[in-house]
XYZ file of C-alpha atoms in Angstrom:
493
model
C 202.618 179.412 69.707
C 204.900 179.859 72.699
C 208.506 178.764 72.323
C 211.034 178.362 75.151
C 213.237 181.374 75.765
C 216.628 181.150 74.034
C 219.481 179.691 76.086
C 223.147 180.103 75.191
C 226.310 178.848 76.863
C 229.574 180.790 76.827
C 232.963 180.874 78.486
C 233.653 183.365 81.312
C 234.747 186.920 80.489
C 235.593 188.576 83.783
C 236.843 191.786 82.171
C 233.472 192.794 80.704
C 231.330 191.858 83.692
C 230.920 195.401 85.042
C 229.422 196.639 81.765
C 226.785 193.888 81.415
C 223.260 195.307 81.403
C 220.028 193.517 82.221
C 220.104 191.100 85.145
C 223.024 189.124 86.546
C 222.668 185.893 88.539
C 225.199 184.477 90.988
C 225.090 181.346 93.165
C 226.358 180.782 96.669
C 225.722 178.516 99.632
C 227.704 180.520 102.191
C 229.990 183.585 102.223
C 233.211 181.581 102.369
C 232.431 179.503 99.250
C 232.397 181.951 96.348
C 233.570 180.772 92.941
C 235.768 183.085 90.794
C 232.766 184.661 89.066
C 230.988 185.417 92.352
C 234.229 186.776 93.828
C 234.539 189.118 90.843
C 230.972 190.337 91.377
C 231.715 190.842 95.066
C 234.755 193.006 94.257
C 232.832 195.056 91.712
C 230.024 195.682 94.214
C 232.540 196.616 96.924
C 231.640 193.636 99.092
C 227.851 194.013 98.843
C 227.430 190.366 97.797
C 229.463 189.064 100.718
C 227.600 191.308 103.168
C 224.268 189.974 101.939
C 225.467 186.377 102.187
C 226.335 186.978 105.828
C 222.955 188.463 106.650
C 219.948 186.801 108.336
C 217.974 187.370 105.115
C 220.225 185.001 103.173
C 220.244 182.480 106.000
C 216.438 182.305 105.840
C 216.418 181.514 102.119
C 215.605 177.901 101.218
C 217.941 176.068 98.869
C 217.084 177.060 95.309
C 215.402 180.329 96.280
C 216.742 183.692 95.237
C 216.820 187.326 96.317
C 217.248 190.470 94.210
C 219.489 193.473 94.811
C 218.256 196.266 92.546
C 220.731 198.491 90.693
C 223.830 197.253 92.518
C 226.684 199.713 92.845
C 229.663 198.839 90.639
C 227.593 197.028 87.980
C 225.695 198.363 84.975
C 223.096 195.634 85.593
C 219.620 196.652 86.677
C 219.562 193.818 89.230
C 221.774 191.225 90.866
C 219.909 187.990 91.593
C 221.497 185.874 94.342
C 220.422 182.226 94.396
C 221.167 179.935 97.337
C 222.677 176.802 95.828
C 225.577 174.461 96.433
C 227.991 173.742 93.584
C 226.760 170.116 93.437
C 222.972 170.394 93.601
C 220.443 167.623 93.112
C 218.221 167.638 90.033
C 215.341 169.055 92.076
C 217.527 171.772 93.630
C 218.969 172.785 90.246
C 215.538 173.026 88.643
C 214.155 174.974 91.585
C 217.067 177.379 91.314
C 216.408 177.717 87.596
C 212.771 178.464 88.345
C 213.856 181.229 90.716
C 215.689 182.777 87.775
C 212.817 182.175 85.376
C 210.371 184.017 87.622
C 212.172 187.263 86.835
C 211.875 186.764 83.074
C 210.194 189.534 81.147
C 212.455 190.971 78.509
C 216.124 191.561 77.828
C 219.016 189.380 78.922
C 219.663 187.425 82.087
C 223.349 186.623 82.530
C 223.668 183.481 84.660
C 227.134 183.119 86.195
C 227.091 179.339 86.637
C 230.840 178.723 86.267
C 231.593 175.145 87.296
C 228.134 174.490 88.744
C 226.921 170.924 88.219
C 223.593 170.118 86.514
C 223.534 173.350 84.541
C 221.212 171.620 82.052
C 218.593 171.220 84.812
C 219.161 174.806 85.856
C 218.438 175.904 82.280
C 215.340 173.700 82.022
C 213.928 175.057 85.279
C 214.483 178.623 84.078
C 212.756 177.960 80.761
C 209.774 176.182 82.278
C 209.104 178.863 84.890
C 209.542 181.710 82.391
C 206.600 180.445 80.312
C 203.820 182.944 79.654
C 200.814 182.441 77.367
C 200.434 185.716 75.465
C 198.862 184.697 72.166
C 195.733 186.746 72.808
C 197.406 189.842 74.252
C 198.104 192.530 71.679
C 200.605 195.039 73.033
C 201.848 196.759 76.152
C 202.492 195.003 79.460
C 203.212 191.318 78.792
C 201.836 191.689 75.275
C 202.684 189.494 72.325
C 205.055 192.152 70.969
C 207.208 192.223 74.106
C 210.858 191.325 73.616
C 211.462 187.838 75.066
C 214.115 187.185 77.650
C 217.360 185.470 76.687
C 219.275 183.341 79.170
C 223.068 183.599 78.770
C 224.783 180.940 80.856
C 228.432 181.582 81.638
C 229.968 178.161 82.294
C 233.405 176.614 82.536
C 232.744 174.088 79.733
C 230.195 175.587 77.320
C 230.394 172.789 74.730
C 229.632 170.125 77.332
C 226.794 172.222 78.751
C 225.309 172.719 75.288
C 225.308 168.982 74.618
C 223.788 168.171 78.016
C 221.030 170.741 77.555
C 219.848 169.424 74.169
C 217.394 166.899 75.630
C 216.064 169.549 77.997
C 215.232 171.788 75.056
C 213.136 169.017 73.527
C 211.313 168.565 76.835
C 210.699 172.298 77.168
C 209.244 172.330 73.648
C 206.934 169.465 74.587
C 205.817 171.084 77.845
C 205.185 174.429 76.135
C 203.163 172.723 73.399
C 200.987 171.080 76.047
C 200.573 174.303 78.014
C 199.579 176.257 74.921
C 196.935 173.681 74.016
C 195.491 173.661 77.529
C 195.526 177.471 77.752
C 193.752 178.105 74.436
C 190.107 179.203 74.595
C 187.590 176.788 73.088
C 186.535 179.139 70.299
C 190.123 178.954 69.036
C 191.022 175.359 69.868
C 188.126 173.577 68.211
C 188.439 169.889 67.457
C 189.464 170.795 63.908
C 192.102 173.294 65.020
C 193.446 170.797 67.555
C 193.773 168.148 64.858
C 195.472 170.641 62.525
C 198.069 171.505 65.172
C 198.818 167.817 65.609
C 199.073 167.344 61.834
C 201.715 170.095 61.859
C 203.864 167.818 64.053
C 204.677 165.837 60.930
C 207.506 168.330 60.571
C 209.192 166.773 63.605
C 209.191 163.294 62.034
C 206.005 162.014 63.649
C 203.512 160.095 61.547
C 200.086 161.670 62.114
C 196.690 160.383 60.981
C 193.259 161.929 61.595
C 190.190 159.691 61.814
C 187.010 161.572 60.932
C 183.471 160.850 62.091
C 182.693 158.490 59.211
C 185.862 156.533 60.040
C 184.881 156.368 63.704
C 181.388 155.194 62.821
C 182.820 152.380 60.714
C 185.088 151.363 63.602
C 182.134 151.336 65.990
C 183.386 154.121 68.272
C 179.867 155.035 69.313
C 180.557 155.926 72.932
C 183.071 158.538 71.743
C 180.771 159.794 68.995
C 177.840 160.071 71.400
C 179.721 162.664 73.466
C 180.072 165.082 70.553
C 176.575 164.710 69.078
C 175.372 168.036 70.472
C 178.279 170.044 69.052
C 178.823 171.650 65.666
C 182.507 170.687 65.965
C 183.110 167.243 64.445
C 184.501 164.522 66.693
C 187.909 163.206 65.657
C 190.589 160.774 66.733
C 194.207 161.677 65.994
C 196.915 159.012 65.951
C 200.570 160.066 66.313
C 203.224 157.419 65.798
C 206.932 157.480 66.659
C 208.843 154.318 65.831
C 212.387 154.994 66.978
C 212.956 151.570 68.532
C 213.364 148.090 67.140
C 210.859 147.216 64.451
C 209.746 144.062 66.245
C 209.073 145.803 69.581
C 205.423 146.439 70.457
C 204.796 150.127 71.170
C 203.802 151.895 74.332
C 200.358 153.455 73.795
C 199.613 156.881 75.286
C 195.943 157.860 75.196
C 194.389 161.222 75.982
C 190.959 162.636 76.654
C 190.503 165.661 74.407
C 187.228 167.347 75.344
C 187.935 170.813 73.958
C 185.070 172.240 76.004
C 182.817 170.535 78.511
C 179.492 172.114 79.359
C 178.383 168.843 80.920
C 175.971 168.339 78.028
C 172.322 167.851 79.003
C 173.581 167.324 82.601
C 174.642 170.959 82.460
C 177.384 172.187 84.796
C 176.817 175.212 87.055
C 177.757 178.507 85.395
C 180.342 179.419 88.032
C 183.749 178.237 86.893
C 182.529 176.712 83.637
C 185.043 178.887 81.759
C 187.774 176.642 83.195
C 186.466 173.734 81.113
C 188.677 174.876 78.243
C 191.287 172.691 80.009
C 189.240 169.487 79.767
C 191.448 168.375 76.895
C 194.477 168.311 79.209
C 195.062 164.574 78.779
C 195.218 164.911 75.002
C 197.454 167.951 75.422
C 199.932 165.987 77.513
C 200.009 163.115 75.027
C 200.700 165.612 72.244
C 203.512 167.249 74.227
C 205.163 163.913 74.988
C 205.009 162.853 71.344
C 206.573 166.135 70.229
C 209.376 165.807 72.787
C 210.084 162.198 71.738
C 210.360 163.202 68.095
C 212.583 166.205 68.818
C 215.019 164.173 70.876
C 214.860 161.204 68.452
C 213.857 158.747 71.165
C 214.890 155.135 70.626
C 211.438 153.826 71.512
C 208.216 152.854 69.780
C 205.336 154.979 71.028
C 201.867 155.641 69.642
C 199.830 158.579 70.929
C 196.068 158.515 70.398
C 193.743 161.361 71.367
C 189.960 161.539 71.179
C 188.822 165.074 70.306
C 185.208 166.000 71.058
C 183.120 168.863 72.405
C 180.379 168.196 74.965
C 177.486 170.556 74.229
C 173.739 170.510 75.054
C 172.478 170.664 71.461
C 169.286 169.209 70.026
C 171.150 166.046 68.992
C 173.023 165.667 72.298
C 172.902 162.363 74.122
C 170.506 162.262 77.065
C 170.647 160.770 80.543
C 169.117 157.318 80.173
C 170.512 156.692 76.685
C 172.267 153.392 76.038
C 175.307 153.449 73.739
C 177.443 150.618 72.396
C 181.238 150.816 72.554
C 183.753 149.670 69.948
C 184.410 146.681 72.179
C 180.718 145.792 71.947
C 179.792 146.465 75.572
C 176.774 148.666 76.221
C 176.749 151.665 78.541
C 173.780 153.316 80.215
C 174.455 157.048 80.327
C 173.326 158.233 83.751
C 175.137 161.586 83.616
C 176.278 163.201 80.359
C 178.927 165.102 82.336
C 180.792 161.818 82.872
C 181.819 161.917 79.227
C 185.595 161.520 79.357
C 185.430 157.820 80.171
C 183.204 157.298 77.121
C 185.897 158.860 74.940
C 188.692 156.841 76.525
C 186.790 153.547 76.369
C 186.773 153.530 72.577
C 190.343 154.711 72.046
C 191.650 152.218 74.620
C 190.023 149.406 72.674
C 191.168 150.817 69.328
C 194.774 151.016 70.538
C 194.753 147.354 71.553
C 193.108 146.082 68.380
C 195.269 148.168 66.053
C 198.686 148.214 67.747
C 198.828 145.327 70.275
C 200.748 147.600 72.668
C 203.294 146.435 75.199
C 201.583 148.718 77.740
C 199.119 151.592 77.890
C 198.888 154.869 79.801
C 195.782 157.030 79.542
C 195.550 160.576 80.825
C 192.403 162.554 81.502
C 191.050 165.475 83.478
C 188.453 162.912 84.442
C 186.881 163.605 87.824
C 186.385 166.325 90.386
C 186.557 163.503 92.913
C 190.327 163.189 92.442
C 190.720 166.862 93.390
C 188.709 166.219 96.544
C 191.070 163.333 97.318
C 194.458 164.755 96.324
C 193.975 168.488 95.785
C 196.232 170.131 93.234
C 199.377 168.401 94.482
C 199.133 164.938 92.925
C 197.654 163.146 89.958
C 195.726 159.991 90.751
C 197.421 156.795 89.554
C 195.303 153.686 88.923
C 196.800 150.517 87.496
C 196.368 146.792 86.918
C 200.131 146.187 87.144
C 202.201 146.934 90.257
C 205.595 146.958 88.516
C 204.375 149.339 85.816
C 202.752 151.626 88.379
C 205.910 151.647 90.499
C 207.963 152.608 87.446
C 205.690 155.563 86.729
C 205.686 156.698 90.363
C 209.483 156.551 90.392
C 209.614 158.633 87.209
C 207.219 161.193 88.704
C 209.341 161.490 91.845
C 212.449 161.957 89.722
C 210.813 164.828 87.851
C 209.168 166.442 90.876
C 205.659 165.891 89.504
C 203.215 164.759 92.179
C 201.548 161.359 91.646
C 199.780 159.060 94.121
C 198.658 155.440 93.723
C 194.923 154.954 94.270
C 193.102 151.691 95.001
C 191.077 149.585 92.605
C 189.179 146.328 93.059
C 186.091 144.321 92.138
C 184.168 145.629 95.162
C 183.701 148.899 93.264
C 182.249 147.192 90.177
C 178.821 146.797 91.743
C 178.587 150.596 91.882
C 178.545 150.821 88.077
C 176.204 147.888 87.529
C 173.251 148.766 85.285
C 169.830 147.114 85.093
C 169.444 147.889 81.385
C 173.004 147.733 79.992
C 176.369 146.129 80.711
C 177.405 149.063 82.903
C 176.566 152.620 83.939
C 178.896 155.534 83.230
C 178.805 156.761 86.850
C 178.722 154.981 90.173
C 177.294 157.521 92.555
C 178.835 160.030 94.911
C 181.357 157.890 96.779
C 184.726 156.891 95.325
C 184.009 158.705 92.075
C 187.581 158.659 90.776
C 187.855 154.941 91.581
C 184.611 153.924 89.901
C 185.717 155.903 86.835
C 188.921 153.851 86.768
C 186.939 150.646 87.226
C 184.845 151.641 84.213
C 187.977 152.121 82.082
C 189.478 148.834 83.295
C 186.681 146.990 81.477
C 188.202 148.154 78.212
C 191.686 146.831 78.980
C 192.469 143.308 77.852
C 193.850 140.803 80.364
C 197.637 140.777 80.317
C 198.061 144.358 79.069
C 199.856 146.547 81.649
C 197.793 149.703 82.017
C 197.880 152.943 83.982
C 195.095 155.490 84.212
C 196.189 158.981 85.259
C 193.467 161.297 86.520
C 195.089 164.705 86.082
C 192.074 166.893 86.856
C 193.880 168.543 89.773
C 197.294 169.034 88.188
C 196.740 169.940 84.528
C 195.965 173.543 85.452
C 196.661 175.302 88.742
C 194.711 178.103 90.433
C 197.979 179.784 91.484
C 201.668 179.778 90.546
C 203.371 176.396 90.776
C 207.041 175.558 91.363
C 207.802 175.250 87.636
C 204.900 177.093 86.049
C 202.846 180.252 86.412
C 199.155 180.079 87.259
C 197.223 178.030 84.713
C 198.399 175.240 82.436
C 201.274 173.167 83.835
C 202.112 170.558 81.200
C 202.053 167.958 83.991
C 203.088 164.532 82.794
C 205.346 165.400 79.867
C 208.478 165.123 82.009
C 207.249 162.059 83.914
C 206.236 160.084 80.833
C 209.440 160.983 79.017
C 211.454 159.679 81.970
C 209.310 156.537 82.130
C 209.951 155.913 78.427
C 213.703 156.423 78.855
C 213.832 154.017 81.764
C 211.497 151.291 80.546
C 211.144 151.448 76.765
C 214.543 152.640 75.497
C 217.737 150.566 75.472
């Protein structure tokens, strides 16, 4: 399991600066505005810092970006990292600057001369998030599991205040890393049973965790969910995580996640090319798990229940077939046109279960649901579908505040005719056009009138084909920060 790199905060010690090994980071916006720590570095390097700040190279740097001077004269450090940043940055600028530092993480110590810089907690969070690397299946050598992790030492004017401000960020980093690890794991490791066991281990954080096995799901009538996993040797499960940190009488927010640990497409088999990426098809469940862990670690004053449906979609002899009709927990019947449109079958049952069991104040489901949303929005934004404008606006505001791309998509009864079935209450796909929208329309049928609901299609953002602003290539943990901010703003006093 990957844990965030250690972060410490300490008071300035100008006398020992020349002897510091590893990497040293300084901040500046222009040559004439150096703080005492940067001025000390400039003197030790015989003006090299000031000369660089006056160069065209520094002028071309965007705010939050950094440049590296290797083995600077006058310092024992192996590198001096110069980050372009004002002393009063925005949250986004501070996190971007932190990410510039985190990119250089490998091993040893990075001494960050932040001094009186504002938003040092966001600087630290950005550094931790960008320094993430999934190494559980590397053995030794370059970037292996035995490599010494980097430590971030932040030199600040008020270390006690910085430590207190950074506490919530540590909880968020833990949640994001937990999500990333789950999404990055290969399917032969992260089976449905292993996934459930990792969630059961969250009891140590104070979460209440319950696992519903196949016989429990059968009794509840979750037959659309069960149908997805019929071809797999891995048993289907539903895991319920509960955090009740708010008032006892307050109805909880329900977070629901699609947890398809591997998706072959079932009988509607996917093409071989790229199928290895379907280890990330449990990204919605991974995000829900990361949010729940973060809430518990920071002792959130909110009531939240996280429910994930864990299945594997395989083309076994018992697998559901195109043309099958299955009955949901709600009682509606679904004609299965394409077994590769399985995520909505999982979500349908857990959406209904959440409402019957917990009477939630609102619901948010997350799923790597459709390739159509990637066609629409690429890898820059998650698709946001909702039956409640105020709730959707609150989530979009939270996403903007955290720098996580999200875009509101349309819904409406005109799309319902596309999932009309001649033999059942509905079909599980609606054809080629508007695929992400018809998927949302399908899910909307399992949301009771009056319950604010958001569906997040995260197929394009849960894992990236190249490095992102706050993450390396691969699993991003998208949504942990956004949902935590939404909960703070809307469900905590």
